[in-house]
XYZ file of C-alpha atoms in Angstrom:
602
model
C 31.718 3.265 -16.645
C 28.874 1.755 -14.996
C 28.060 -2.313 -16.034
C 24.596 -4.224 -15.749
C 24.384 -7.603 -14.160
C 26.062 -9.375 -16.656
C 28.944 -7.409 -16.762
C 27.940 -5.269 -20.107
C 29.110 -1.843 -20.675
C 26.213 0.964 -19.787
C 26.991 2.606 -23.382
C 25.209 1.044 -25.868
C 27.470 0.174 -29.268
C 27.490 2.473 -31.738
C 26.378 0.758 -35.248
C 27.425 1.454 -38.665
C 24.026 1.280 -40.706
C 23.799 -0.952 -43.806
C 22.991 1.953 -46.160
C 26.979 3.422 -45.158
C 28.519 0.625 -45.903
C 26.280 -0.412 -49.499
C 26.068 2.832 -50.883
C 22.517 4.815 -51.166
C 20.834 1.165 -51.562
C 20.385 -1.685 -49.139
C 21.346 -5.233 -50.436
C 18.751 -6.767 -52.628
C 18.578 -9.644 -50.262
C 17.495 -7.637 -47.449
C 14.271 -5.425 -48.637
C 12.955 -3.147 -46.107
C 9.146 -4.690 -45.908
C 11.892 -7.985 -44.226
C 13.826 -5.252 -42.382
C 10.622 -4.356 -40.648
C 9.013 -7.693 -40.403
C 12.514 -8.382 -38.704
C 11.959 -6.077 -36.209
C 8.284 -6.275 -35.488
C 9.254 -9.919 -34.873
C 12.262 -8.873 -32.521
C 9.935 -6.591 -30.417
C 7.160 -9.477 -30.255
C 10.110 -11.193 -28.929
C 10.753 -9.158 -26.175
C 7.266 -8.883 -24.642
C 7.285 -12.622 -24.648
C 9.916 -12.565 -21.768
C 8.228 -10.226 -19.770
C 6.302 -12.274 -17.165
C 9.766 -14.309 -16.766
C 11.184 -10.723 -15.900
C 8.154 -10.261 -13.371
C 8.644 -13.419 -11.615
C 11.361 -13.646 -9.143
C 13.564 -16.715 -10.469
C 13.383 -18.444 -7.088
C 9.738 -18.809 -6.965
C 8.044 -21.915 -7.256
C 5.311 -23.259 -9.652
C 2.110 -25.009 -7.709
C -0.406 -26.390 -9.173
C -1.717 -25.958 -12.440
C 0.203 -22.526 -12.993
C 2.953 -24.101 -14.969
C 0.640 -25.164 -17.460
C -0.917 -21.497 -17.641
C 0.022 -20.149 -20.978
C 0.622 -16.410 -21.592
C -0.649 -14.302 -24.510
C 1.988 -15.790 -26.633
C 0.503 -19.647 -26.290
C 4.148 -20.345 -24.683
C 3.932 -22.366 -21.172
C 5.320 -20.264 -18.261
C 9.030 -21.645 -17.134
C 11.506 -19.661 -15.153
C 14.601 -18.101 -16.797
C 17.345 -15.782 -15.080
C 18.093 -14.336 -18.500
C 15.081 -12.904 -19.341
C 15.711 -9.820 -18.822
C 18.710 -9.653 -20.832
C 16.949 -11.845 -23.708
C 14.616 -8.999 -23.674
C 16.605 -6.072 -23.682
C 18.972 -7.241 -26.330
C 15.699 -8.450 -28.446
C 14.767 -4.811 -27.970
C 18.347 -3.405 -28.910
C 18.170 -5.320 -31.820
C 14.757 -4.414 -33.007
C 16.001 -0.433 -32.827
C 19.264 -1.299 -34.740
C 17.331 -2.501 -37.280
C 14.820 0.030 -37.613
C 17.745 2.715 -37.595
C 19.157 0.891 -41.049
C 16.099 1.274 -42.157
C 15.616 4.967 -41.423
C 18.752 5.833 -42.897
C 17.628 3.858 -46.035
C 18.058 6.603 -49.122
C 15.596 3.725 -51.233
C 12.660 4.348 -48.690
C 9.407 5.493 -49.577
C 7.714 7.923 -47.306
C 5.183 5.072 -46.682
C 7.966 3.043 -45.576
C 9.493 5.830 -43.367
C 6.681 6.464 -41.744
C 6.239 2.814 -40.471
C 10.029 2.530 -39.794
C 9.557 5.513 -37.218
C 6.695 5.218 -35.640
C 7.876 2.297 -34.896
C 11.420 3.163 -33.626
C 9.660 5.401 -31.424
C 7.520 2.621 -29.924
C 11.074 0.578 -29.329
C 12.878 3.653 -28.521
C 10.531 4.320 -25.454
C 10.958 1.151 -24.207
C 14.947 1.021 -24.254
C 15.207 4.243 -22.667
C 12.530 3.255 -19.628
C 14.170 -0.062 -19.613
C 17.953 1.459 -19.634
C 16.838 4.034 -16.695
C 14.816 1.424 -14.885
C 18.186 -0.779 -14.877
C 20.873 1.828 -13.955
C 18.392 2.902 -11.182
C 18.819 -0.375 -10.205
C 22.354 -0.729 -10.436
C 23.100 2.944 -8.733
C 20.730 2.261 -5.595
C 21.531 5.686 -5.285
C 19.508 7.817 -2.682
C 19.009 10.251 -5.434
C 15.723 11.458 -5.642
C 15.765 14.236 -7.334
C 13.863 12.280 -10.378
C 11.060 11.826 -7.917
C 10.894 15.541 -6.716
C 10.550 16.531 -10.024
C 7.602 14.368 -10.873
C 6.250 14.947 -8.032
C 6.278 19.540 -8.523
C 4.724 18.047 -12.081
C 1.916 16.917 -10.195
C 1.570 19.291 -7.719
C 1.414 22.306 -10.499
C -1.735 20.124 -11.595
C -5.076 22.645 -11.457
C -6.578 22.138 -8.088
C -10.108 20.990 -9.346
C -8.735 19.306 -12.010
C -11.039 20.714 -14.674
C -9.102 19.387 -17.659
C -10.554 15.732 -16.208
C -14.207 17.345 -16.209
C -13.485 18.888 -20.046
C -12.339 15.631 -21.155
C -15.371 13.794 -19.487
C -17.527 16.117 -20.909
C -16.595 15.456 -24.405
C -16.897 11.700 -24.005
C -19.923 12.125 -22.638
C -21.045 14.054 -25.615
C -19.590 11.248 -27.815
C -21.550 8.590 -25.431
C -17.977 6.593 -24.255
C -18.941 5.616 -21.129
C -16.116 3.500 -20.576
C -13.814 6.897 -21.230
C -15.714 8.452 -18.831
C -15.223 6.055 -15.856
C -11.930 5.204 -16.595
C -11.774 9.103 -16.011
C -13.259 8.964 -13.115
C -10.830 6.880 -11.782
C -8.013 9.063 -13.331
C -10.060 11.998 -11.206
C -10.061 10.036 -7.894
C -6.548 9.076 -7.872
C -5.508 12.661 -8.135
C -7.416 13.664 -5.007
C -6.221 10.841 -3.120
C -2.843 11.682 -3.727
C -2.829 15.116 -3.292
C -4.783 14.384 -0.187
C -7.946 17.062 -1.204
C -9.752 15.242 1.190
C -12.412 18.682 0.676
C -12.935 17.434 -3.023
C -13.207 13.470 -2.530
C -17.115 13.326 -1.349
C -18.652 14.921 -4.652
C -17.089 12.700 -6.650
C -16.873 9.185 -4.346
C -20.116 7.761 -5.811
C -20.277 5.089 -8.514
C -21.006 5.977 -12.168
C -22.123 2.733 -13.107
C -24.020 2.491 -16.724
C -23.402 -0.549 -18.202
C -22.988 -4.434 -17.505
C -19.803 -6.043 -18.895
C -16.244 -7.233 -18.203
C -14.715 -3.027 -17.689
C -17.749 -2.299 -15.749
C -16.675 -4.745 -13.412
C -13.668 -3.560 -13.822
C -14.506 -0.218 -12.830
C -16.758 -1.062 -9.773
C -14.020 -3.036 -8.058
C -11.793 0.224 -8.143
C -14.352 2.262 -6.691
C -15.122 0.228 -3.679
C -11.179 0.295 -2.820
C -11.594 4.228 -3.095
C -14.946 4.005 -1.218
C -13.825 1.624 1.587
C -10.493 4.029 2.276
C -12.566 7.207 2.373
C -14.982 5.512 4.906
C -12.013 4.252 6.630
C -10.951 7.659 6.896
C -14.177 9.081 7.953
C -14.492 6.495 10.880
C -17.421 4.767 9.370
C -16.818 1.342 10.216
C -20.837 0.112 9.024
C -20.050 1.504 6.005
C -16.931 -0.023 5.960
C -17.746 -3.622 6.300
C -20.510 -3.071 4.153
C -17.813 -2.126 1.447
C -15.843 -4.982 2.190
C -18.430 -7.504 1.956
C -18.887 -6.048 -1.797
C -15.502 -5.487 -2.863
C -14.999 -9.033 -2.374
C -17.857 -10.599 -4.021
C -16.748 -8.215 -7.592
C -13.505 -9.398 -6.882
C -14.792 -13.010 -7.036
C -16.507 -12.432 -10.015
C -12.674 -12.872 -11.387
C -12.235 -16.061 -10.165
C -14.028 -17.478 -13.552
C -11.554 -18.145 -16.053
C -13.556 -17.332 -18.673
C -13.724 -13.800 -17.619
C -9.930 -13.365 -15.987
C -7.786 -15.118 -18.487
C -8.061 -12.186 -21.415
C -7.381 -9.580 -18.439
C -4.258 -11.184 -17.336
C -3.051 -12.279 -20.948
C -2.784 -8.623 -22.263
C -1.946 -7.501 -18.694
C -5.082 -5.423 -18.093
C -5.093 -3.822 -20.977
C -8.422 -2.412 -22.337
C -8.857 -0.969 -25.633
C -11.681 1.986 -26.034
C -13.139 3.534 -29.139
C -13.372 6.769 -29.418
C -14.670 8.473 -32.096
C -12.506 11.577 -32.339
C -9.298 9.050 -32.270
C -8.572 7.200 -34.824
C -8.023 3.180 -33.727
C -9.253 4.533 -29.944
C -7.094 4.455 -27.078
C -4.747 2.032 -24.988
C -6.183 2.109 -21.188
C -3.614 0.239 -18.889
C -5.530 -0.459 -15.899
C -4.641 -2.485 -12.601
C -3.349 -5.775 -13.127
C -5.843 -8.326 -11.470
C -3.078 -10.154 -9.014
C -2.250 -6.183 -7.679
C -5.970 -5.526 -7.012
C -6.052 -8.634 -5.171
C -3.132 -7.650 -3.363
C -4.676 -3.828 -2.680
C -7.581 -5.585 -1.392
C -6.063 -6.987 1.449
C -3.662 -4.259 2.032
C -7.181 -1.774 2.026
C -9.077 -4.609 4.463
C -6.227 -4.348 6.905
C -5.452 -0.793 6.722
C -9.374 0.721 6.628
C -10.160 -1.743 10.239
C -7.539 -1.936 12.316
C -9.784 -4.757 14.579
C -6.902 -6.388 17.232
C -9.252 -8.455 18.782
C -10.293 -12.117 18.592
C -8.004 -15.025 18.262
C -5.226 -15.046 15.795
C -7.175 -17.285 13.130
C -10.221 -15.125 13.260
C -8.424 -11.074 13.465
C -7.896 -9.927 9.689
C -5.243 -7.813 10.639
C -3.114 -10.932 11.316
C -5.309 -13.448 9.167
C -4.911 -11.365 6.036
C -1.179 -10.717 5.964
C -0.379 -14.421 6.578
C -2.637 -16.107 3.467
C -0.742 -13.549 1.505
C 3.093 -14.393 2.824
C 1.702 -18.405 2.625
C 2.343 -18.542 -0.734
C 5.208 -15.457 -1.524
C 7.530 -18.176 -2.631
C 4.924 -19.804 -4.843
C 3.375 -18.814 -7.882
C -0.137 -19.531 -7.906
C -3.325 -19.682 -10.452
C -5.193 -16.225 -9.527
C -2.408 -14.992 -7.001
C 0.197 -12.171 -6.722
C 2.331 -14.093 -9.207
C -0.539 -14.571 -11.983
C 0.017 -12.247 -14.682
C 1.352 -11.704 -18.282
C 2.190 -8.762 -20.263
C 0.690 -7.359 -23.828
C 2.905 -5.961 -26.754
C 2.238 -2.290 -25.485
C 4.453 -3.185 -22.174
C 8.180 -3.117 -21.740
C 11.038 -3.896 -19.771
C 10.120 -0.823 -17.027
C 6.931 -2.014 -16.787
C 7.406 -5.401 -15.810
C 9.752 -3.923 -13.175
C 7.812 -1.457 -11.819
C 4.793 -4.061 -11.796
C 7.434 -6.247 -9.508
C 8.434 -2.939 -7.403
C 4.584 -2.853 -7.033
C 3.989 -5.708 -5.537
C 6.941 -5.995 -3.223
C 6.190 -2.754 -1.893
C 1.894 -4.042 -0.895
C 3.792 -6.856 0.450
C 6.117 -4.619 2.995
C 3.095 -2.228 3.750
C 0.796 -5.487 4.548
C 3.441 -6.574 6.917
C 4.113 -3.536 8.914
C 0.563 -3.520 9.516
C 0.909 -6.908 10.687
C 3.407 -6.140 12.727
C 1.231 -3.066 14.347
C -1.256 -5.872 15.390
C 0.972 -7.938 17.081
C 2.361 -5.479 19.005
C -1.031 -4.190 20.498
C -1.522 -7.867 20.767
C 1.389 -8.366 22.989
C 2.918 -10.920 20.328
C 6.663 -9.428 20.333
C 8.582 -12.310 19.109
C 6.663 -12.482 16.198
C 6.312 -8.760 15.709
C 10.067 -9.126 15.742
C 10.235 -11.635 13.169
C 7.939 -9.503 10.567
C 9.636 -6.393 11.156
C 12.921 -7.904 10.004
C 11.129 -9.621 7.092
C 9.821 -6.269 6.002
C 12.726 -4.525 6.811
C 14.814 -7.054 4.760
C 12.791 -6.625 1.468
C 12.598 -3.346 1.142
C 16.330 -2.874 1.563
C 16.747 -5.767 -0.935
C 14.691 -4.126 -3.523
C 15.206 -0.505 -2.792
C 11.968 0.358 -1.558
C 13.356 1.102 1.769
C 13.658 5.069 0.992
C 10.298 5.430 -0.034
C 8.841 3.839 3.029
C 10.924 4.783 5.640
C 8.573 6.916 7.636
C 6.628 4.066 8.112
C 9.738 2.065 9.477
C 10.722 4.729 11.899
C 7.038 4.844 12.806
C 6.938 1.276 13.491
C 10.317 0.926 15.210
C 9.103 3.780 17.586
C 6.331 2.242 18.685
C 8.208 -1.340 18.856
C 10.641 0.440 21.467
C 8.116 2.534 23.098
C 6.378 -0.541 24.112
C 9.489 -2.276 25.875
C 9.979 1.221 27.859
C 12.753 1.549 25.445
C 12.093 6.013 25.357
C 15.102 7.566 24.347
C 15.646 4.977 21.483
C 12.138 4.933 20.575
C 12.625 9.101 20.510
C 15.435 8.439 18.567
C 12.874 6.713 15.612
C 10.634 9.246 15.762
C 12.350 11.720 15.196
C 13.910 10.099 12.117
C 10.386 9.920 11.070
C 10.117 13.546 11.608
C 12.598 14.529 9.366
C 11.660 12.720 7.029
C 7.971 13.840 6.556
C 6.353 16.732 4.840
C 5.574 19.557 7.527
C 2.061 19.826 8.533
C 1.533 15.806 7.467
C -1.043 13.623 9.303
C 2.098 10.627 9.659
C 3.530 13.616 11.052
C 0.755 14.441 13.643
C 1.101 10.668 14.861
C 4.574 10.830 15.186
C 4.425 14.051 17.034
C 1.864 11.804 19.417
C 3.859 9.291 19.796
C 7.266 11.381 20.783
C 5.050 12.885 23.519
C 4.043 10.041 24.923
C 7.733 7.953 24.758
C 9.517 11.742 26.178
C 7.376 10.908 29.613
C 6.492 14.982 29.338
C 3.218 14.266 30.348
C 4.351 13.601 33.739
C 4.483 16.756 34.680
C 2.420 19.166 32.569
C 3.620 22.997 32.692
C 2.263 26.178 30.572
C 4.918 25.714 27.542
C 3.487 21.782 27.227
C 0.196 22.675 27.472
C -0.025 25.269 25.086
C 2.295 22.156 22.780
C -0.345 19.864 23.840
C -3.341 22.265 22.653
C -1.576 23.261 19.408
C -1.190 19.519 18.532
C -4.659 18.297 19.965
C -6.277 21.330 17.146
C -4.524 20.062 14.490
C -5.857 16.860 15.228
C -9.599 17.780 15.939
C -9.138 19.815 12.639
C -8.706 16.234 10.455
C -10.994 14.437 8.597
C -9.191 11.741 9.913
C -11.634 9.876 12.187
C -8.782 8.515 14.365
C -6.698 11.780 14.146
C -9.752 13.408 15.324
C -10.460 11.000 18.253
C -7.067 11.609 19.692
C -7.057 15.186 19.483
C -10.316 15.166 21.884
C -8.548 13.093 23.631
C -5.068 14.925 23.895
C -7.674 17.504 25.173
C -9.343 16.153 27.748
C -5.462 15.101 29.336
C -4.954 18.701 29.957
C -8.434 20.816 30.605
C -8.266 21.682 34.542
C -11.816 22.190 33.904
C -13.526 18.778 34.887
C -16.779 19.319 32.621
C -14.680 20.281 29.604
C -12.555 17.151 30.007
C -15.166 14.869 30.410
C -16.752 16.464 27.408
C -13.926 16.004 25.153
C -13.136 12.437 26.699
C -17.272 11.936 25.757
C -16.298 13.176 21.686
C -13.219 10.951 21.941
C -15.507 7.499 22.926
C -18.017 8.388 20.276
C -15.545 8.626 17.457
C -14.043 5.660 18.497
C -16.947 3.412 18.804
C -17.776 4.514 15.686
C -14.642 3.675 13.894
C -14.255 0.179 16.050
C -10.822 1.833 17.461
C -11.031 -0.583 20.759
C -7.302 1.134 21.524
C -8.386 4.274 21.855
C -11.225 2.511 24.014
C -9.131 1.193 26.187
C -7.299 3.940 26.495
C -10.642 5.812 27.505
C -11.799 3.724 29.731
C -8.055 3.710 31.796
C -8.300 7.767 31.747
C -12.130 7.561 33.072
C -11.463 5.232 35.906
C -8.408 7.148 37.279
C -9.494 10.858 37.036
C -12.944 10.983 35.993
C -14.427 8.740 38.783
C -17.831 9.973 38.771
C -20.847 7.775 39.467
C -21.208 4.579 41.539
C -18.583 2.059 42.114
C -20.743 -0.262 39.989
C -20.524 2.148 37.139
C -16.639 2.281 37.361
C -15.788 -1.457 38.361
C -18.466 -2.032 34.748
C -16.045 0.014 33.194
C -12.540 -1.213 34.258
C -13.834 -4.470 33.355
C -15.084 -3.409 29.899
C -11.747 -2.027 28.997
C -9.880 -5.478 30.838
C -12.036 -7.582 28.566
C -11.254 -5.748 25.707
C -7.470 -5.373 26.226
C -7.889 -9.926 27.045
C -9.426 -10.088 23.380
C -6.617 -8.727 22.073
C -4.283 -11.669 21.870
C -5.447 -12.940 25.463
C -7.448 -16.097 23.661
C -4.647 -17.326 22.345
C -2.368 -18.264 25.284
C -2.722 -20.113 28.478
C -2.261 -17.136 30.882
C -4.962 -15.107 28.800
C -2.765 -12.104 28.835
C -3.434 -9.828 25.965
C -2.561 -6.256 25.616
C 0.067 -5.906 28.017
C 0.085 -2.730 29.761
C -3.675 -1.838 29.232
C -4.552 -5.561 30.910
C -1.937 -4.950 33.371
C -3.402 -1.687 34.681
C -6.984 -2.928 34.874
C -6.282 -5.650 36.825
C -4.491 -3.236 39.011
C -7.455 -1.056 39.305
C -9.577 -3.598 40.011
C -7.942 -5.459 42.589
C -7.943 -2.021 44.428
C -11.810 -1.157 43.896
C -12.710 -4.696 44.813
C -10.575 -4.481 47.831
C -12.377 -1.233 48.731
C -15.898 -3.058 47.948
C -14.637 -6.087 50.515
C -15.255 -8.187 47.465
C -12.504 -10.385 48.343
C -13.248 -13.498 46.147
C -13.192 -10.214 42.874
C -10.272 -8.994 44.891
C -8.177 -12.603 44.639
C -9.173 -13.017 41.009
C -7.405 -9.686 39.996
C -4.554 -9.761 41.816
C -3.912 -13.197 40.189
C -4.777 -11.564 36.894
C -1.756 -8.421 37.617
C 0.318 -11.253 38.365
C -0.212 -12.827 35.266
C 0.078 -9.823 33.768
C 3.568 -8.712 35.494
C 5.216 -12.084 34.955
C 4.474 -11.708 31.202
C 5.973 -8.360 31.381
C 8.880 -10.054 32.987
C 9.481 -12.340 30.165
C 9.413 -9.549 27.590
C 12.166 -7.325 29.087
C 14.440 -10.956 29.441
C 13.623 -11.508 26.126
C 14.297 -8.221 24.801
């Protein structure tokens, strides 16, 4: 028999209505209009715990948050029992609407209210109970998921039940309906990754000023900035990002945040073919915040600069500052209505844990490229940590294996870092994108490209299509690239190598740059020597401004710096530049004794 926390049994206790024990009648000193008011006030109860559930009980209060009140006028404190005060409040609110059910003295006025609601409390016991022995199992069970998941999938491909419904609000004139549709619309094709679909219906529907316009807009530049992300359209990108954050500052007034993150972003809408409207649960404001960063990290991946000014690093740091603190307008800063329950304060908590991890494993892809192991290290363990402490883990392990495969790749570490991938492998859907990078990145740690034979190249061709094929700016980059590595034909390759540049300059993937410019220099040595000492000096100063400002030796990306100084040295040697030729042979030295210090450490 499985037991929660506190060492109850799973089964809940059977009770004995009232009405058995007294006959057809209740007592005269318990009436059912009390009966319900008892309840109603025992569900009431419940809710008012549910921000204690939602923050951790080892966080700290800073500031002024202790003195925030939530939408029951009751000052925030911390209590390790909430979540039992609350699920007992709720058990007790349903034992009391069952005596009242089973009242024979009822009136079918009375019954009515009694069940509808039981089935309001009823909901919440059974997503709470499910949410908890989840919990307790951390069983690797998914089936639950799969099946939600086929749900989805047997969804209608254009999703025309969205259009019917917009359509009808539209003839009713609910905007509000209508965007929040939208939204409902845009999610879907995100998710089931109809990447074909997104563009028609990526543009902003704004008609109307006001606090769920605002709302609204902020959602749609999160959408818009991944899509251009996606697409490689870094202008567009940071012109996104510029607006995202000045709607999301708009929140920073009180007087327009504190309702939001009372009721926990809850809007109400009128409709009138619904009687009383409908119940809209949008994004909490302290997870948009949180998506915000996660989206400005994930949609520019910019390594360079110094590790105060690169938002890849900057980013990820202001939001671990603080993860031990709650703060006014941070991660923490929430509260929950009457309509939420148990489940969802969980799964709010789940939410934000899981940004969290995903923030930090891009942190810890920047600074690896930035040559900044030890603390790549450290993050990688942090992440790792929480997700197995929460039971996240599971759901983002591709990413982990992705992550430790390049972290061992990058020490020379190949058969373990082949090891990761394919974990990753297995555990990805076949014909994936994640997949397509891991597939990359096995190639590259399986030192196959050494020496190149019919059965890899036709490998390498089949993988470089699939990747040309993308809408995936950087997927498509790569698979010109992958192509150039392996067309004998010298105009071809320097054709595809051209394609791979542009897309990269376009999506500000100085990587892939680098990575250009090292290819160019070694087999595509057309021009003058000024042309390809401009070059290798390009792609050195590029691989220095990743990480290189921030230490003494100016060493930055490792083995990209490493080989241009090598490169150099040898064209400067070949110029009889010998004060060019000193300078980069110091520079490989630099470079090697860094290296050095790695592999000790490692």
């Amino acid at each position: 028999m499985s037991r929660d926390d506190h060492g109850h049994d799973g089964k809940r206790r059977r009770i004995e209505p009232l009405a058995d024990r007294h006959g057809s009648a209740l007592p005269a000193e318990l009436s059912l209009p009390a009966l319900l008011h008892m309840a109603l006030s025992a569900h009431a109860s419940s809710s008012s715990h549910l921000q204690q559930v939602f923050i951790p009980k080892d966080i700290q209060t800073v500031g002024d948050y202790d003195s925030l009140t939530g939408n029951t006028g009751v000052r925030y404190r911390s209590d390790p029992e909430a979540a039992a005060k609350s699920f007992a409040l709720l058990l007790f609110a349903l034992d009391l609407l069952h005596i009242g059910l089973r009242s024979t003295t009822a009136s079918d006025a009375e019954r009515v209210a009694f069940a509808q609601e039981f089935a309001t409390v009823a909901i919440k016991v059974a997503t709470a109970w499910r949410k908890l022995a989840d919990a307790m199992s951390r069983s690797s069970d998914q089936s639950h998921k799969l099946a939600l998941s086929m749900l989805l999938l047997e969804l209608d491909a254009e999703m025309q039940v969205v259009d019917k419904l917009a359509l009808l609000d539209a003839m009713e004139g609910q905007d509000v309906f209508s965007q929040w549709l939208h939204l409902v619309r845009l999610h879907l094709l995100f998710a089931h990754r109809r990447w074909d679909l997104v563009p028609k219906y990526i543009a902003m529907k704004e008609k109307e000023s006001g606090l769920w316009n605002s709302y609204y807009r902020l959602h749609l530049l999160l959408y818009q900035t991944l899509w251009y992300g996606r697409l490689g359209d870094d202008a567009s990108v940071k012109k996104t990002h510029k607006e995202m954050y000045l709607a999301i500052d708009r929140f920073s007034d009180p007087a327009l945040s504190t309702d939001i993150r009372r009721q926990g972003a809850v809007f109400k809408v009128s409709r009138i073919a619904m009687r009383g409207g409908i119940i809209i649960q949008s994004t909490p404001l302290n997870e948009l915040y949180l998506l915000t960063y996660l989206a400005s990290v994930v949609t520019r991946r910019d390594f360079l600069g110094t590790s105060s000014s690169c938002k890849s690093l900057v980013l990820p740091a202001q939001m671990e500052a603080f993860r031990y603190h709650a703060r006014s307008g941070d991660m923490w800063d929430t509260d929950f209505s009457s309509y939420h329950s148990l489940a969802d304060a969980a799964q709010l908590y789940s939410r934000v844990l899981k940004i969290r991890v995903e923030t930090l494993l891009e942190q810890v892809s920047a600074l690896m490229y930035r040559s900044e192991i030890a603390q790549a290290h450290q993050s990688l363990g942090l992440a790792t940590d929480m997700a197995r402490t929460n039971g996240i883990f599971a759901e983002l392990a591709p990413h982990f294996c992705l992550t430790r495969g390049q972290y061992c790749h990058l020490f020379g570490k190949d058969q373990l870092a082949q090891d990761s991938y394919r974990a990753a492998k297995t555990l990805l859907r076949t014909q994936s994108e994640l997949g397509l990078i891991v597939d990359i990145g096995a190639l590259g740690a399986s030192r196959r490209l050494l020496r190149l034979d019919a059965t890899l190249v036709a490998e390498i061709t089949t993988l470089a299509d699939r990747c040309r094929n993308s809408s995936n700016a950087s997927l498509e980059a790569y698979g010109h690239f992958l192509g150039s590595l392996i067309d004998r034909n010298r105009v071809g390759s320097k054709k595809k190598l051209s394609n791979a540049y542009e897309v990269s300059q376009r999506a500000n993937n100085n990587v892939l740059r680098c990575l250009i410019f090292a290819f160019t220099t070694s087999v595509h040595l057309y021009g003058t020597a000024d042309r390809t000492i401009r070059q290798l000096e390009t792609g050195r100063e590029l691989a220095r401004l990743m990480g290189g400002r921030d230490r003494p030796d100016g060493v930055g990306q490792l083995a990209l710096g490493l080989w241009f100084a090598q490169k150099l040295k040898v064209h400067h040697r070949r110029e009889g530049n010998m004060e060019a030729h000193a300078a980069a042979k110091a520079d490989q030295e630099r470079h090697q004794e860094t290296l050095r210090h790695l592999r000790l450490a490692s």
